[in-house]
Tab-separated table of C-alpha atoms in Angstrom:
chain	number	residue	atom	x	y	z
A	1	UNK	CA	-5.304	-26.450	9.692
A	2	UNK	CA	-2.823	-27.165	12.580
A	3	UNK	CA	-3.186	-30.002	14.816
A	4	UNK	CA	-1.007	-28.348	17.504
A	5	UNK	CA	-3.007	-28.285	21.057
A	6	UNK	CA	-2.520	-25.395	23.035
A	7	UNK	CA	-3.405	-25.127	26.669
A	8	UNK	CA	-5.157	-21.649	27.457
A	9	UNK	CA	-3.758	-20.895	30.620
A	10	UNK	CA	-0.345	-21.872	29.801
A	11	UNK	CA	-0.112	-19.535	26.742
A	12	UNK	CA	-1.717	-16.555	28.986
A	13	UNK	CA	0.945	-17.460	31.851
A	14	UNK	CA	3.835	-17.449	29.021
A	15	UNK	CA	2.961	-14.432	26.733
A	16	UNK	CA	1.681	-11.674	28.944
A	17	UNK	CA	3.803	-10.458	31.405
A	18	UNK	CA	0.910	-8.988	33.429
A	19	UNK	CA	0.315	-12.203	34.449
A	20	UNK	CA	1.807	-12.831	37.703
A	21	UNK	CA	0.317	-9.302	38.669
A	22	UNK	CA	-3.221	-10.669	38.516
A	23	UNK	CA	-5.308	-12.078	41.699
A	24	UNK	CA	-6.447	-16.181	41.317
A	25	UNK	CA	-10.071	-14.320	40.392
A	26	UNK	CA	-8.634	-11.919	37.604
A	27	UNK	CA	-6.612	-15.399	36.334
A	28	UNK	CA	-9.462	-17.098	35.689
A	29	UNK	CA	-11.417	-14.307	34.149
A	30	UNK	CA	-8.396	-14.228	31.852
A	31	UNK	CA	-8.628	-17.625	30.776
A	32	UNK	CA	-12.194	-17.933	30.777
A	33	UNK	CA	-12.399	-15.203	28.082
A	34	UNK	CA	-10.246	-16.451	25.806
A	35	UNK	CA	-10.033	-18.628	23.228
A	36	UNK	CA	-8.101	-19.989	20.265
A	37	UNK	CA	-9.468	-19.535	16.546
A	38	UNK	CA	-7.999	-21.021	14.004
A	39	UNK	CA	-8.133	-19.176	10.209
A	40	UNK	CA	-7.379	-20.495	6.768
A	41	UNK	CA	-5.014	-18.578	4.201
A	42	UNK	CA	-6.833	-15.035	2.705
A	43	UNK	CA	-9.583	-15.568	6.121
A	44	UNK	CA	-11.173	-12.384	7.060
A	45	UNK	CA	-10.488	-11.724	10.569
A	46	UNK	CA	-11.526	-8.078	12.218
A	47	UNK	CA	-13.030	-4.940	11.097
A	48	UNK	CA	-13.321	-2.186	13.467
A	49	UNK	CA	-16.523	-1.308	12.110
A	50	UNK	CA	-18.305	-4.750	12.159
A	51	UNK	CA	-16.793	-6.248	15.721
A	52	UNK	CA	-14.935	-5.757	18.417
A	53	UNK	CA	-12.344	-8.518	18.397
A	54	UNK	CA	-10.400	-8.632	21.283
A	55	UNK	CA	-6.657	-8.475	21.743
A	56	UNK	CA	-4.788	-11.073	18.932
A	57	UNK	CA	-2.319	-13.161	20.277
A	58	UNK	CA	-0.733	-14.923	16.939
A	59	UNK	CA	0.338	-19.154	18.016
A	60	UNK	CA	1.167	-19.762	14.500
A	61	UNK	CA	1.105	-18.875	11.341
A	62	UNK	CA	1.079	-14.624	9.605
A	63	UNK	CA	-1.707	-12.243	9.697
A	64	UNK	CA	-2.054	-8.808	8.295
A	65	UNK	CA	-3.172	-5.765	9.699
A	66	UNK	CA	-4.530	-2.936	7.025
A	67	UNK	CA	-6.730	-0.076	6.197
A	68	UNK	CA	-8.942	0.403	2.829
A	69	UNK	CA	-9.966	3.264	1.116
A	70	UNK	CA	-13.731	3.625	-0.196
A	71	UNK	CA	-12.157	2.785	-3.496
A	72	UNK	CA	-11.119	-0.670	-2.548
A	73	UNK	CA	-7.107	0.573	-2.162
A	74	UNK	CA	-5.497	-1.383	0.988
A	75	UNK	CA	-2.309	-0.323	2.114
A	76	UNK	CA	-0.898	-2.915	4.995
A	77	UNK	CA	-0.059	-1.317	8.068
A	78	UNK	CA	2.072	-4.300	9.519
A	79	UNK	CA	2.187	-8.131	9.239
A	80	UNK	CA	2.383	-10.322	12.438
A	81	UNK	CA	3.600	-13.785	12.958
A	82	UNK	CA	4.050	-16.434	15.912
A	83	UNK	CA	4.342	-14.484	19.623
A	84	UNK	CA	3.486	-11.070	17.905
A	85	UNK	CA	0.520	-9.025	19.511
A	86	UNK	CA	-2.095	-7.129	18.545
A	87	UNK	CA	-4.196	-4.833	20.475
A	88	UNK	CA	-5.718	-2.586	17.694
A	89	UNK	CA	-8.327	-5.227	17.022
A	90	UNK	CA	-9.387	-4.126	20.913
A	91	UNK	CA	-9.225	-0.596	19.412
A	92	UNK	CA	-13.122	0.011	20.081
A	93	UNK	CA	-12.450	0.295	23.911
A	94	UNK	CA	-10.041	2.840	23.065
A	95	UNK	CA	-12.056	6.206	22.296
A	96	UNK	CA	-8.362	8.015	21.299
A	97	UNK	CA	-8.729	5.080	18.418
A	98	UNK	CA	-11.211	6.078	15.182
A	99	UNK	CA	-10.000	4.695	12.329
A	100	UNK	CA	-10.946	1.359	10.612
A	101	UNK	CA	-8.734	-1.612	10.820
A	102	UNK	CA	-8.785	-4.582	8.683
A	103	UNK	CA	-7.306	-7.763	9.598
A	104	UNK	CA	-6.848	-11.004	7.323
A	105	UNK	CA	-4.631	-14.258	7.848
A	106	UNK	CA	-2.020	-14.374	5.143
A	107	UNK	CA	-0.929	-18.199	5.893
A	108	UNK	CA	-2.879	-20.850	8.242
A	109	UNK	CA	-2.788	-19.210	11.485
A	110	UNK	CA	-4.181	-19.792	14.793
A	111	UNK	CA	-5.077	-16.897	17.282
A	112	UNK	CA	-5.543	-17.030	20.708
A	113	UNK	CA	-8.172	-14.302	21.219
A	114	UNK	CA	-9.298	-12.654	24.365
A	115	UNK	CA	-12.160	-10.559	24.357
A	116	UNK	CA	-12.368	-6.333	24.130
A	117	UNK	CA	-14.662	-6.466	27.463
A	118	UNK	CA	-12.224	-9.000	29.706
A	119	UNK	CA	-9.073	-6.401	28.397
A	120	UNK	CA	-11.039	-3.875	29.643
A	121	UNK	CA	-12.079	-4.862	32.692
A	122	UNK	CA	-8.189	-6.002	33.819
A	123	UNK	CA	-7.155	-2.519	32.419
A	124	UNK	CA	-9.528	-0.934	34.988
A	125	UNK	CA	-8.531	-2.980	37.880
A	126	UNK	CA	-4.593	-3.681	37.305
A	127	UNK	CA	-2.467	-1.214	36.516
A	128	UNK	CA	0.277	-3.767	35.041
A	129	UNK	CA	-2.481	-4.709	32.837
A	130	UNK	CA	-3.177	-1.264	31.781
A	131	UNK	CA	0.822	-0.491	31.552
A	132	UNK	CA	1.052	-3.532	29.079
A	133	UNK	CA	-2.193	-2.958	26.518
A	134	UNK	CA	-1.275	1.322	26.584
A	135	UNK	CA	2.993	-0.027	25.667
A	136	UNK	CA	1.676	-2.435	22.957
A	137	UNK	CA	-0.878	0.080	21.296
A	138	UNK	CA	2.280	2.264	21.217
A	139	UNK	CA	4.888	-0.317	19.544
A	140	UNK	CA	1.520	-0.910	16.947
A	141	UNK	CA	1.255	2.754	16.433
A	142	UNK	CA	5.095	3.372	15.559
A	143	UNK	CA	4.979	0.466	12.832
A	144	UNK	CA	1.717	2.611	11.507
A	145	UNK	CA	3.589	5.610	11.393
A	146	UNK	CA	6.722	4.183	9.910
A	147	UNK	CA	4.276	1.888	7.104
A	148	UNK	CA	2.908	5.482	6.449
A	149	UNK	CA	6.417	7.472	6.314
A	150	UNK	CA	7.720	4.611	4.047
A	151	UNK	CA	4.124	5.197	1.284
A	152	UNK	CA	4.493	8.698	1.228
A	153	UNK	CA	8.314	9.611	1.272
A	154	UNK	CA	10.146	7.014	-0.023
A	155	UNK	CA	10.489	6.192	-3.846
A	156	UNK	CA	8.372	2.899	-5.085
A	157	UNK	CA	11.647	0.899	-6.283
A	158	UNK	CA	13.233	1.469	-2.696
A	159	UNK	CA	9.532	0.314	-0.809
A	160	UNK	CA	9.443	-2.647	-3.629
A	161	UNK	CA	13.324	-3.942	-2.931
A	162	UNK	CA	12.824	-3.642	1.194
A	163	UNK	CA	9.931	-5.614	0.900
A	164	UNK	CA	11.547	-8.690	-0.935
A	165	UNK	CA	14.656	-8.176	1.525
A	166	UNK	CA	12.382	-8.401	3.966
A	167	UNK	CA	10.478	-11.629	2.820
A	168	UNK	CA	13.665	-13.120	1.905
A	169	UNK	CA	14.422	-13.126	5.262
A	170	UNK	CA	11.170	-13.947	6.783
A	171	UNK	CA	11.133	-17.359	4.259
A	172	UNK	CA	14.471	-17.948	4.071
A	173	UNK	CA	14.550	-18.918	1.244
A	174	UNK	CA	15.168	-16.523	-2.447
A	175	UNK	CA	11.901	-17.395	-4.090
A	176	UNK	CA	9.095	-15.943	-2.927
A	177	UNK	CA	5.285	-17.398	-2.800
A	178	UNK	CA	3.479	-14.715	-4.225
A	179	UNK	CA	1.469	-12.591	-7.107
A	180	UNK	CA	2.101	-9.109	-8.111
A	181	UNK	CA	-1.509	-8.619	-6.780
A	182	UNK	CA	-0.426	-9.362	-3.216
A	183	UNK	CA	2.756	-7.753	-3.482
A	184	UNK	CA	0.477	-4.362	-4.738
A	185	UNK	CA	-2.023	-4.759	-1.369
A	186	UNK	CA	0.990	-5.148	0.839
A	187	UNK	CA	2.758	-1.970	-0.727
A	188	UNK	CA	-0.717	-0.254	-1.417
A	189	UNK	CA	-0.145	0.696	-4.891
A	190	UNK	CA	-1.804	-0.153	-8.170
A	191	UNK	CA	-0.456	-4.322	-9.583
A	192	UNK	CA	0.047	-2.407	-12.805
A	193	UNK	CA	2.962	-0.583	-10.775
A	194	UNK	CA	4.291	-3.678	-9.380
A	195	UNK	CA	4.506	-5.425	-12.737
A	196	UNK	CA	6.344	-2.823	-14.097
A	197	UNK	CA	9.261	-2.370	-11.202
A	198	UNK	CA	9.658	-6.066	-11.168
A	199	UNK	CA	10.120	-6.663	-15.122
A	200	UNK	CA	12.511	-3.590	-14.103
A	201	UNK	CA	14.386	-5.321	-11.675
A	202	UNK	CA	13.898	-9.046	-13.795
A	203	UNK	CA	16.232	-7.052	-16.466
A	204	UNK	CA	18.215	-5.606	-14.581
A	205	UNK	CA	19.284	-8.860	-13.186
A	206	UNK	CA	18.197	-8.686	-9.954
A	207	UNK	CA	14.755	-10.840	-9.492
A	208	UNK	CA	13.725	-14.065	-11.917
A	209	UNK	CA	9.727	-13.983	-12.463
A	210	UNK	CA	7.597	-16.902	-12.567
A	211	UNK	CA	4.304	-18.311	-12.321
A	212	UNK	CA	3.150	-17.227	-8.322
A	213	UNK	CA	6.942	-16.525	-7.322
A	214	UNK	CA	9.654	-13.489	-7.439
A	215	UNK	CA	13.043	-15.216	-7.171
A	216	UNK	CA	15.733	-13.125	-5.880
A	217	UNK	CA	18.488	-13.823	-8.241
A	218	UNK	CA	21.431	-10.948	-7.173
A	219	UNK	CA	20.729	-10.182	-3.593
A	220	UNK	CA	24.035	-7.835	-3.620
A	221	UNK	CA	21.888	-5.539	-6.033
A	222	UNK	CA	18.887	-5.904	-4.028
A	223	UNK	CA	20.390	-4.622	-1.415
A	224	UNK	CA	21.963	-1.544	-3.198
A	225	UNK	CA	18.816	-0.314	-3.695
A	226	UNK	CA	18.520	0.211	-0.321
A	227	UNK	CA	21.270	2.331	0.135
């Protein structure tokens, strides 16, 4: 795990603009509800149905945010990383909010969590708190709808090259650390269906396949895909 110390207060002071808006009293409320969690790779983090989280605040490392179907399916809903929010794991103080979240660390990560009943206290009492929470939920909401526009309108090899454009970018680097099982939970389709496209794209010329890695080998093709 990391051995970075982080000071509570500072973090609180830096990430939420709210902030400066709150009275010495609601400061210290803030701070004395939170507190930093630290989660090791594949870590289950929040269900909806089980607890009540709090609002994420991601210091380091990638989590992922999903929902499951009573067969087991996941289909990832968005994937945060260092600064990112997340205030669907507060979603039970929301009533407009019913379905069932999952949320798992993807690398080492450390959270600085603040509790569903401190949020919702400050949301009662200060309106820039309120503002900030409602805005977020929004942002969340709009990757939701465009993870679910993506599953059910756009064809599997487009949704399969995006996704290693995208983690090209995010590693910076052309091979990728991953198994056609994770690739299949973060696209929420069958590994079967994964296996396939990618031998598709390996002889095509386009991706090298090894043992736990997808190596982008013609990033110009890739990217035509996407066109």
């Amino acid at each position: 795990m990391s051995t970075v110390s982080y000071n509570i207060t500072e973090t609180l002071k830096t990430s939420y603009p709210f902030w400066d808006h709150l009275s010495p009293g609601q400061k210290d409320q803030l701070v004395s509800c939170s507190h930093i969690r630290a989660y090791s790779p594949g870590s289950f983090i929040h269900s909806r149905s089980e607890e009540c989280l709090g609002v994420i605040l991601v210091l380091s490392g990638q989590v992922r945010t999903y929902i499951q179907s009573e067969e087991g399916r996941e289909v990832t809903l968005f994937r945060l990383g260092a600064e990112d929010v997340c205030t669907l794991s507060a979603a039970c103080m929301m009533q407009e909010i019913t379905f069932d979240i999952f949320i798992e660390a993807v690398e080492e990560s450390t959270l600085l969590i603040t509790t569903a009943a401190c949020i919702h206290r400050l949301m009662e009492d200060n309106i820039y708190t309120e503002n900030y929470i409602y805005r977020r939920t929004a942002e969340r909401f709009s990757d939701v709808m465009w993870s679910m526009g993506q599953l059910l309108f756009s064809s599997f090899d487009k949704r399969l090259a995006a996704y290693l454009a995208d983690e090209q970018v995010k590693s910076r680097t052309n091979t990728i650390s991953t198994t056609h099982e994770q690739v299949a939970k973060n696209l929420g389709t069958a590994r079967e269906v994964v296996s396939r496209m990618l031998k598709y794209f390996e002889k095509e010329g386009i991706v090298s396949l090894g043992r736990g890695t997808i190596t982008v080998v013609d990033t110009r093709k890739l990217r035509k895909l996407l066109a």
